[in-house]
Short mmCIF file of C-alpha atoms in Angstrom, two decimals:
data_model
loop_
_atom_site.label_atom_id
_atom_site.label_comp_id
_atom_site.label_asym_id
_atom_site.label_seq_id
_atom_site.Cartn_x
_atom_site.Cartn_y
_atom_site.Cartn_z
CA UNK A 1 -24.91 -11.37 -32.22
CA UNK A 2 -21.85 -10.49 -30.25
CA UNK A 3 -20.06 -12.88 -27.98
CA UNK A 4 -19.63 -11.33 -24.65
CA UNK A 5 -17.21 -12.81 -22.14
CA UNK A 6 -17.71 -12.19 -18.28
CA UNK A 7 -14.47 -11.01 -16.60
CA UNK A 8 -14.00 -10.75 -13.04
CA UNK A 9 -12.42 -7.44 -12.19
CA UNK A 10 -9.39 -7.50 -10.30
CA UNK A 11 -6.41 -5.20 -9.16
CA UNK A 12 -3.01 -6.70 -9.01
CA UNK A 13 -0.13 -4.76 -7.06
CA UNK A 14 2.85 -6.60 -5.97
CA UNK A 15 1.62 -9.63 -3.82
CA UNK A 16 -1.85 -8.32 -3.41
CA UNK A 17 -4.79 -9.14 -5.59
CA UNK A 18 -7.87 -7.09 -4.78
CA UNK A 19 -11.50 -8.31 -6.23
CA UNK A 20 -12.51 -4.75 -7.38
CA UNK A 21 -11.40 -2.01 -9.65
CA UNK A 22 -11.74 1.79 -8.31
CA UNK A 23 -14.00 4.02 -10.27
CA UNK A 24 -13.98 7.87 -10.18
CA UNK A 25 -16.15 9.82 -12.40
CA UNK A 26 -16.93 6.94 -14.44
CA UNK A 27 -13.38 6.45 -15.19
CA UNK A 28 -10.86 4.02 -14.11
CA UNK A 29 -8.44 6.53 -12.51
CA UNK A 30 -4.63 6.34 -12.73
CA UNK A 31 -3.62 7.31 -9.54
CA UNK A 32 -0.01 6.17 -9.01
CA UNK A 33 1.88 6.09 -5.52
CA UNK A 34 4.91 6.67 -7.02
CA UNK A 35 6.13 9.16 -9.79
CA UNK A 36 4.11 11.94 -11.13
CA UNK A 37 1.26 11.72 -13.92
CA UNK A 38 0.70 15.40 -15.03
CA UNK A 39 1.41 14.44 -18.64
CA UNK A 40 -0.55 11.45 -18.63
CA UNK A 41 -3.56 11.52 -20.93
CA UNK A 42 -4.17 7.66 -21.31
CA UNK A 43 -7.62 6.32 -20.59
CA UNK A 44 -7.31 3.03 -18.72
CA UNK A 45 -11.41 2.13 -18.98
CA UNK A 46 -14.45 4.09 -18.72
CA UNK A 47 -18.01 2.82 -17.38
CA UNK A 48 -21.49 4.29 -17.16
CA UNK A 49 -22.06 3.21 -13.72
CA UNK A 50 -20.40 5.15 -10.31
CA UNK A 51 -19.06 1.64 -9.16
CA UNK A 52 -18.40 -1.53 -10.84
CA UNK A 53 -19.90 -4.79 -10.05
CA UNK A 54 -17.17 -7.62 -9.40
CA UNK A 55 -17.99 -9.38 -12.90
CA UNK A 56 -18.07 -7.09 -16.22
CA UNK A 57 -18.27 -7.37 -19.79
CA UNK A 58 -15.33 -5.56 -21.72
CA UNK A 59 -15.66 -3.60 -24.92
CA UNK A 60 -12.67 -2.38 -26.96
CA UNK A 61 -13.39 0.71 -29.01
CA UNK A 62 -11.26 3.19 -30.99
CA UNK A 63 -11.52 5.63 -28.02
CA UNK A 64 -10.72 3.17 -25.12
CA UNK A 65 -12.01 0.31 -23.20
CA UNK A 66 -15.53 0.36 -21.92
CA UNK A 67 -16.70 -1.72 -18.99
CA UNK A 68 -20.31 -2.74 -18.34
CA UNK A 69 -21.17 -4.69 -15.10
CA UNK A 70 -22.70 -8.11 -15.22
CA UNK A 71 -23.87 -10.92 -13.09
CA UNK A 72 -22.70 -13.92 -14.68
CA UNK A 73 -20.06 -16.66 -14.13
CA UNK A 74 -16.81 -15.22 -14.80
CA UNK A 75 -14.85 -16.81 -17.79
CA UNK A 76 -11.75 -14.64 -17.70
CA UNK A 77 -9.77 -11.80 -15.55
CA UNK A 78 -9.74 -8.38 -16.20
CA UNK A 79 -6.80 -7.34 -14.22
CA UNK A 80 -5.31 -3.69 -13.52
CA UNK A 81 -1.97 -4.58 -13.29
CA UNK A 82 -0.11 -1.82 -11.21
CA UNK A 83 3.67 -2.38 -11.86
CA UNK A 84 6.04 -0.06 -9.90
CA UNK A 85 9.50 0.92 -8.99
CA UNK A 86 9.77 2.46 -5.53
CA UNK A 87 10.95 5.92 -5.01
CA UNK A 88 12.48 8.22 -2.30
CA UNK A 89 11.94 6.70 1.14
CA UNK A 90 11.58 3.16 -0.15
CA UNK A 91 14.46 2.35 -2.23
CA UNK A 92 15.56 -0.86 -0.61
CA UNK A 93 11.94 -2.22 -1.29
CA UNK A 94 11.69 -4.25 -4.46
CA UNK A 95 10.15 -3.06 -7.77
CA UNK A 96 7.27 -5.08 -9.35
CA UNK A 97 7.22 -5.87 -13.33
CA UNK A 98 5.26 -8.40 -15.05
CA UNK A 99 6.27 -10.06 -18.24
CA UNK A 100 3.12 -10.39 -20.25
CA UNK A 101 2.93 -13.65 -22.42
CA UNK A 102 0.65 -14.50 -25.10
CA UNK A 103 -1.85 -15.67 -22.44
CA UNK A 104 -3.03 -12.09 -21.97
CA UNK A 105 -4.51 -9.67 -24.01
CA UNK A 106 -3.42 -6.00 -23.28
CA UNK A 107 -6.02 -3.52 -23.58
CA UNK A 108 -4.89 0.15 -22.18
CA UNK A 109 -1.90 1.58 -20.45
CA UNK A 110 -0.91 4.67 -18.46
CA UNK A 111 2.36 5.61 -17.04
CA UNK A 112 4.10 8.09 -14.75
CA UNK A 113 6.59 10.37 -16.64
CA UNK A 114 9.04 11.35 -13.88
CA UNK A 115 9.32 12.35 -10.18
CA UNK A 116 10.68 9.71 -7.52
CA UNK A 117 10.07 6.10 -8.66
CA UNK A 118 7.52 5.01 -11.43
CA UNK A 119 4.50 3.23 -12.35
CA UNK A 120 2.94 1.53 -15.20
CA UNK A 121 -0.70 0.67 -14.96
CA UNK A 122 -2.00 -2.18 -17.77
CA UNK A 123 -5.57 -3.40 -18.03
CA UNK A 124 -5.28 -6.80 -19.26
CA UNK A 125 -7.85 -9.74 -20.14
CA UNK A 126 -6.16 -12.91 -18.68
CA UNK A 127 -7.28 -16.39 -17.86
CA UNK A 128 -8.70 -17.39 -14.54
CA UNK A 129 -6.15 -17.40 -11.91
CA UNK A 130 -3.50 -15.36 -13.69
CA UNK A 131 -3.50 -12.56 -11.30
CA UNK A 132 -3.19 -14.99 -8.32
CA UNK A 133 -0.29 -16.73 -10.00
CA UNK A 134 1.67 -13.69 -10.66
CA UNK A 135 1.09 -12.36 -6.95
CA UNK A 136 1.98 -15.42 -5.39
CA UNK A 137 5.62 -15.22 -7.05
CA UNK A 138 6.51 -11.84 -5.92
CA UNK A 139 8.50 -11.46 -2.81
CA UNK A 140 7.73 -8.12 -1.09
CA UNK A 141 10.65 -8.16 1.13
CA UNK A 142 12.96 -5.49 2.06
CA UNK A 143 16.42 -5.68 0.41
CA UNK A 144 15.20 -8.15 -2.04
CA UNK A 145 15.59 -7.24 -5.60
CA UNK A 146 13.03 -5.83 -7.88
CA UNK A 147 11.43 -8.98 -9.75
CA UNK A 148 10.04 -9.28 -13.31
CA UNK A 149 7.58 -11.86 -12.99
CA UNK A 150 6.11 -14.26 -15.80
CA UNK A 151 2.81 -16.24 -15.77
CA UNK A 152 3.78 -19.88 -14.60
CA UNK A 153 0.49 -21.96 -14.73
CA UNK A 154 1.96 -25.00 -13.35
CA UNK A 155 3.09 -23.17 -9.79
CA UNK A 156 0.94 -21.42 -7.24
CA UNK A 157 3.52 -20.62 -4.49
CA UNK A 158 2.54 -20.30 -1.18
CA UNK A 159 2.43 -16.81 -0.38
CA UNK A 160 5.33 -15.32 1.71
CA UNK A 161 4.03 -13.56 4.86
CA UNK A 162 3.66 -9.75 4.20
CA UNK A 163 5.72 -7.85 6.86
CA UNK A 164 3.23 -5.34 7.21
CA UNK A 165 0.36 -7.85 7.73
CA UNK A 166 0.67 -8.42 11.21
CA UNK A 167 1.14 -4.61 12.21
CA UNK A 168 -1.77 -3.65 9.88
CA UNK A 169 -4.02 -6.14 11.73
CA UNK A 170 -3.09 -4.62 15.07
CA UNK A 171 -3.64 -1.26 13.86
CA UNK A 172 -6.96 -2.10 12.27
CA UNK A 173 -7.88 -3.46 15.84
CA UNK A 174 -6.47 -0.30 17.87
CA UNK A 175 -8.28 2.13 15.29
CA UNK A 176 -11.45 0.26 15.83
CA UNK A 177 -11.21 0.13 19.48
CA UNK A 178 -10.34 3.98 19.62
CA UNK A 179 -13.64 4.77 17.48
CA UNK A 180 -15.72 2.83 19.93
CA UNK A 181 -15.78 -0.68 18.41
CA UNK A 182 -17.12 0.66 14.93
CA UNK A 183 -15.22 -1.23 12.21
CA UNK A 184 -17.17 0.64 9.40
CA UNK A 185 -16.12 4.03 10.72
CA UNK A 186 -12.41 2.79 11.05
CA UNK A 187 -12.63 1.49 7.55
CA UNK A 188 -13.83 4.68 6.17
CA UNK A 189 -11.42 6.66 7.91
CA UNK A 190 -8.46 4.62 6.83
CA UNK A 191 -9.96 4.27 3.45
CA UNK A 192 -10.23 8.10 2.85
CA UNK A 193 -6.37 8.65 4.22
CA UNK A 194 -5.17 5.60 1.78
CA UNK A 195 -6.78 7.36 -1.12
CA UNK A 196 -5.89 11.02 -0.35
CA UNK A 197 -3.70 12.79 -2.63
CA UNK A 198 -1.73 14.73 -0.34
CA UNK A 199 1.58 13.90 1.44
CA UNK A 200 2.29 11.77 4.23
CA UNK A 201 2.53 14.44 6.94
CA UNK A 202 -0.85 15.80 5.94
CA UNK A 203 -2.42 12.28 5.96
CA UNK A 204 -0.95 11.61 9.54
CA UNK A 205 -2.22 15.05 10.91
CA UNK A 206 -5.57 13.95 9.35
CA UNK A 207 -5.51 10.61 10.84
CA UNK A 208 -4.68 12.18 14.31
CA UNK A 209 -7.63 14.49 14.22
CA UNK A 210 -10.17 11.85 12.90
CA UNK A 211 -9.00 9.08 15.57
CA UNK A 212 -9.21 10.51 19.19
CA UNK A 213 -6.33 9.31 21.12
CA UNK A 214 -4.45 7.82 18.47
CA UNK A 215 -1.21 9.66 19.28
CA UNK A 216 -1.01 8.30 22.90
CA UNK A 217 -2.07 4.75 21.93
CA UNK A 218 1.12 2.30 21.76
CA UNK A 219 -0.09 0.50 18.59
CA UNK A 220 -1.92 3.35 16.41
CA UNK A 221 1.22 5.49 17.00
CA UNK A 222 2.75 3.00 14.44
CA UNK A 223 0.24 4.79 11.86
CA UNK A 224 0.45 8.13 12.84
CA UNK A 225 4.37 8.27 13.13
CA UNK A 226 5.16 6.03 10.16
CA UNK A 227 8.53 7.59 8.91
CA UNK A 228 7.98 7.22 5.08
CA UNK A 229 4.94 7.36 2.76
CA UNK A 230 5.65 4.14 1.66
CA UNK A 231 5.19 2.47 5.32
CA UNK A 232 2.29 4.58 6.03
CA UNK A 233 0.76 3.11 2.46
CA UNK A 234 1.44 -0.52 3.30
CA UNK A 235 0.05 -0.35 7.02
CA UNK A 236 -3.05 1.56 5.63
CA UNK A 237 -3.43 -1.29 3.06
CA UNK A 238 -2.86 -4.10 5.24
CA UNK A 239 -5.07 -2.56 7.96
CA UNK A 240 -7.76 -2.04 5.34
CA UNK A 241 -7.38 -5.56 4.03
CA UNK A 242 -8.00 -7.08 7.48
CA UNK A 243 -11.16 -4.44 8.29
CA UNK A 244 -12.63 -5.38 4.96
CA UNK A 245 -12.36 -9.10 5.57
CA UNK A 246 -13.85 -8.85 8.94
CA UNK A 247 -16.80 -6.41 7.61
CA UNK A 248 -17.84 -8.79 5.13
CA UNK A 249 -17.53 -12.11 6.98
CA UNK A 250 -19.31 -10.04 9.82
CA UNK A 251 -16.94 -11.59 12.25
CA UNK A 252 -15.28 -10.09 15.11
CA UNK A 253 -12.27 -8.30 14.11
CA UNK A 254 -10.15 -10.40 16.39
CA UNK A 255 -8.46 -13.88 16.44
CA UNK A 256 -6.12 -13.81 19.51
CA UNK A 257 -7.23 -13.96 23.15
CA UNK A 258 -5.33 -10.76 23.93
CA UNK A 259 -7.14 -8.89 21.12
CA UNK A 260 -10.30 -10.43 21.86
CA UNK A 261 -10.18 -9.11 25.25
CA UNK A 262 -9.46 -5.66 23.95
CA UNK A 263 -12.45 -5.64 21.18
CA UNK A 264 -14.68 -7.28 23.77
CA UNK A 265 -14.01 -4.42 26.29
CA UNK A 266 -14.33 -1.80 23.56
CA UNK A 267 -17.64 -3.24 22.44
CA UNK A 268 -19.16 -3.54 25.86
CA UNK A 269 -17.99 0.10 26.30
CA UNK A 270 -20.00 1.09 23.25
CA UNK A 271 -22.98 -0.91 24.41
CA UNK A 272 -22.78 -3.45 21.43
CA UNK A 273 -22.57 -6.43 23.57
CA UNK B 1 -24.90 37.63 -28.74
CA UNK B 2 -23.08 37.03 -25.27
CA UNK B 3 -19.37 37.96 -25.10
CA UNK B 4 -17.30 35.26 -23.28
CA UNK B 5 -13.63 35.41 -22.43
CA UNK B 6 -11.12 32.74 -22.04
CA UNK B 7 -8.14 34.06 -20.29
CA UNK B 8 -5.56 31.38 -20.96
CA UNK B 9 -5.85 27.69 -22.08
CA UNK B 10 -7.52 25.53 -19.48
CA UNK B 11 -9.37 28.66 -17.99
CA UNK B 12 -13.55 28.56 -17.68
CA UNK B 13 -15.01 31.02 -20.06
CA UNK B 14 -16.35 33.80 -18.33
CA UNK B 15 -19.10 36.05 -19.31
CA UNK B 16 -17.60 39.70 -19.95
CA UNK B 17 -19.32 42.61 -17.98
CA UNK B 18 -19.96 45.23 -20.30
CA UNK B 19 -20.91 47.84 -17.70
CA UNK B 20 -18.37 48.38 -14.65
CA UNK B 21 -18.47 50.78 -11.69
CA UNK B 22 -16.65 53.07 -13.88
CA UNK B 23 -19.11 53.00 -16.79
CA UNK B 24 -19.50 50.96 -19.87
CA UNK B 25 -16.41 49.51 -21.48
CA UNK B 26 -15.31 51.20 -24.53
CA UNK B 27 -13.21 48.59 -26.21
CA UNK B 28 -11.79 45.25 -26.09
CA UNK B 29 -8.00 44.64 -26.72
CA UNK B 30 -6.66 41.54 -28.59
CA UNK B 31 -2.70 40.80 -28.20
CA UNK B 32 -0.14 42.93 -27.15
CA UNK B 33 2.05 45.74 -28.91
CA UNK B 34 5.75 45.37 -29.52
CA UNK B 35 8.01 43.75 -31.93
CA UNK B 36 6.96 40.49 -33.29
CA UNK B 37 3.48 41.26 -31.72
CA UNK B 38 0.11 42.37 -33.13
CA UNK B 39 -2.19 44.62 -30.92
CA UNK B 40 -5.85 45.10 -31.90
CA UNK B 41 -8.20 47.52 -30.35
CA UNK B 42 -11.97 46.58 -31.04
CA UNK B 43 -14.51 49.49 -30.03
CA UNK B 44 -17.83 48.91 -28.47
CA UNK B 45 -20.49 51.23 -29.00
CA UNK B 46 -24.31 51.36 -28.27
CA UNK B 47 -26.14 50.12 -25.33
CA UNK B 48 -27.64 46.77 -24.36
CA UNK B 49 -26.72 43.90 -22.75
CA UNK B 50 -25.50 41.86 -25.80
CA UNK B 51 -23.07 42.61 -28.56
CA UNK B 52 -22.92 41.77 -32.20
CA UNK B 53 -19.83 42.08 -34.32
CA UNK B 54 -19.87 44.16 -37.48
CA UNK B 55 -16.95 44.32 -40.25
CA UNK B 56 -16.47 47.77 -41.52
CA UNK B 57 -13.71 49.21 -44.04
CA UNK B 58 -11.76 50.18 -41.21
CA UNK B 59 -12.08 47.31 -39.02
CA UNK B 60 -14.49 45.41 -36.67
CA UNK B 61 -16.80 47.25 -34.34
CA UNK B 62 -18.77 45.46 -31.35
CA UNK B 63 -22.32 47.07 -31.25
CA UNK B 64 -24.35 46.71 -28.23
CA UNK B 65 -28.08 46.08 -28.21
CA UNK B 66 -30.77 43.30 -27.44
CA UNK B 67 -29.40 40.76 -29.67
CA UNK B 68 -31.58 37.81 -28.61
CA UNK B 69 -32.55 36.37 -32.08
CA UNK B 70 -29.39 34.10 -32.23
CA UNK B 71 -27.83 31.24 -30.11
CA UNK B 72 -24.60 32.15 -31.11
CA UNK B 73 -21.80 33.73 -28.98
CA UNK B 74 -18.78 36.04 -29.26
CA UNK B 75 -15.51 34.57 -27.43
CA UNK B 76 -12.13 36.08 -26.92
CA UNK B 77 -9.94 33.21 -26.86
CA UNK B 78 -6.46 33.65 -25.47
CA UNK B 79 -4.54 30.63 -26.82
CA UNK B 80 -1.15 31.46 -24.92
CA UNK B 81 -1.53 32.05 -21.33
CA UNK B 82 2.15 31.43 -19.72
CA UNK B 83 5.44 30.83 -21.64
CA UNK B 84 6.28 27.27 -22.33
CA UNK B 85 9.37 26.26 -24.16
CA UNK B 86 7.99 23.50 -26.42
CA UNK B 87 4.57 24.14 -26.79
CA UNK B 88 2.37 24.70 -29.85
CA UNK B 89 0.00 27.75 -29.28
CA UNK B 90 -3.07 28.13 -31.25
CA UNK B 91 -6.81 26.84 -31.63
CA UNK B 92 -6.70 23.26 -32.67
CA UNK B 93 -9.21 20.79 -34.14
CA UNK B 94 -11.75 23.66 -34.28
CA UNK B 95 -15.46 23.25 -35.73
CA UNK B 96 -18.08 25.68 -35.67
CA UNK B 97 -15.70 28.32 -34.75
CA UNK B 98 -15.40 31.55 -37.32
CA UNK B 99 -12.53 34.01 -36.46
CA UNK B 100 -13.56 37.55 -36.74
CA UNK B 101 -10.17 39.31 -35.64
CA UNK B 102 -7.15 38.36 -34.00
CA UNK B 103 -3.98 39.84 -32.13
CA UNK B 104 -0.84 37.85 -31.44
CA UNK B 105 1.25 37.56 -28.17
CA UNK B 106 5.01 36.52 -28.52
CA UNK B 107 8.04 36.03 -25.97
CA UNK B 108 11.54 37.39 -25.92
CA UNK B 109 12.47 41.08 -26.68
CA UNK B 110 12.43 40.58 -30.29
CA UNK B 111 9.26 38.52 -30.25
CA UNK B 112 10.76 35.68 -31.78
CA UNK B 113 10.15 32.91 -29.30
CA UNK B 114 6.99 30.96 -29.88
CA UNK B 115 3.90 32.92 -29.54
CA UNK B 116 0.17 32.48 -30.61
CA UNK B 117 -2.91 34.54 -31.31
CA UNK B 118 -5.59 36.06 -29.11
CA UNK B 119 -8.56 36.02 -31.16
CA UNK B 120 -12.13 37.32 -31.33
CA UNK B 121 -14.33 34.63 -32.59
CA UNK B 122 -18.22 33.63 -33.16
CA UNK B 123 -19.24 30.16 -31.90
CA UNK B 124 -22.30 28.33 -32.68
CA UNK B 125 -23.86 25.57 -30.53
CA UNK B 126 -21.92 22.38 -31.16
CA UNK B 127 -18.74 24.30 -31.52
CA UNK B 128 -15.54 22.30 -30.39
CA UNK B 129 -11.90 23.38 -30.15
CA UNK B 130 -8.99 22.37 -28.32
CA UNK B 131 -6.26 24.58 -26.52
CA UNK B 132 -2.83 23.35 -25.10
CA UNK B 133 -1.52 24.30 -21.77
CA UNK B 134 1.58 23.47 -20.10
CA UNK B 135 1.26 19.67 -19.46
CA UNK B 136 -1.91 18.89 -21.11
CA UNK B 137 -4.72 20.28 -23.26
CA UNK B 138 -8.28 21.17 -22.70
CA UNK B 139 -11.50 20.54 -24.81
CA UNK B 140 -13.94 23.49 -25.02
CA UNK B 141 -17.52 22.79 -26.47
CA UNK B 142 -20.12 25.47 -26.64
CA UNK B 143 -23.57 24.11 -26.27
CA UNK B 144 -27.02 25.79 -25.83
CA UNK B 145 -26.74 25.65 -22.23
CA UNK B 146 -23.38 26.96 -22.15
CA UNK B 147 -19.70 25.80 -22.16
CA UNK B 148 -18.65 22.22 -21.41
CA UNK B 149 -14.79 21.70 -20.62
CA UNK B 150 -13.16 18.08 -20.81
CA UNK B 151 -9.69 16.77 -20.19
CA UNK B 152 -8.39 14.55 -22.84
CA UNK B 153 -9.24 11.36 -20.53
CA UNK B 154 -12.80 12.48 -20.08
CA UNK B 155 -13.43 13.43 -23.83
CA UNK B 156 -12.14 9.72 -24.84
CA UNK B 157 -14.33 8.26 -22.03
CA UNK B 158 -17.27 10.06 -23.19
CA UNK B 159 -16.44 9.15 -26.86
CA UNK B 160 -15.79 5.46 -26.13
CA UNK B 161 -19.27 5.31 -24.09
CA UNK B 162 -20.94 6.88 -26.64
CA UNK B 163 -19.77 4.65 -29.29
CA UNK B 164 -20.66 1.34 -27.29
CA UNK B 165 -24.14 2.92 -26.90
CA UNK B 166 -24.52 3.14 -30.56
CA UNK B 167 -23.66 -0.50 -31.05
CA UNK B 168 -19.87 0.17 -31.87
CA UNK B 169 -16.79 -1.59 -30.51
CA UNK B 170 -15.57 -4.95 -30.12
CA UNK B 171 -16.95 -7.18 -27.38
CA UNK B 172 -14.20 -9.35 -25.76
#
């Protein structure tokens, strides 16, 4: 009988490791933020399910990789590595590359073919802790050179603070407040615009429409008037990460006193407390 | 047999209307006329909702009638669409497709730039072929229920899943 190794499914992009992999029409889609992908016909992986569990079995076939959800203790990581070079509007931000060593098994790959910036997504099977190790070494700081990172099992560096983390958190709280205290609704709206395929201006217009009062709110205005696509993406990403954490832990979305006051007021207004 | 038309690579096959506001259509045309091109006119005769192709000494004729005894279909396939400098036009990886007649589209005044055929073909259920368009290609499959179109990624995903279902592949 074939031995199947349970893998935990992760997405690695720069210094961010997400415990999930996006599935669309039963395919792991290649949707780069930079560059264009109209020539791409590479299949990253397919699955029979509409959404993947956190732990999966992995099969290699001659037509591509197949993922099957399972509920066992993971023994390895299945990582979707999103390497990128930033494009127009974010040239001062570092690109992210990974040097794949013998410790990983590369399964599939998809690349952009032109446009501004470029991306290569690679699906790899790696030892546990690999993605976190790579992410901890990447410095996502403006004016720092692009980095090509190798797995260094002896070192887990303390993560540098993401410059968008604080702003993202503030925005998440502001949007939740503007939507009457519903973190789920805020998450849905922000996620839809984060995943939207159209441009920055259209996404911002959609956000203004979906979040009443966002154009006048001093915090939310950072989101709806972000000057580059990259900034908008980073803000949305951080806001989503913060909201996700709050929703999962079922905690109030705030930590400091000032924000707690705003949140509590919004929740009181909505009749939630 | 029903008569479908694929207007360009990537287009969904459409059922051709044999009767229009101006009356029944008298013929279908394949290709175009001119230097380096081939233009064919196939007459349609008779009455009825479906057609059948008949080969005569003077060419192909489509005869209308109640031909419901077959699950095959006729299809006009334009393999060219718009001009693209480095594209190979044609019908690729075809299985279950029988060409009946074809015309030819070309580009350039002298017709010496790359061109490709527009063909009338009979397809049977299970037929499959591929057409190239500018940035990708599209797989066409004719089934008893109708046409199924797939992008290369969708096709590979389906085949990979099928392989695993049948016990193939290598588990990591």
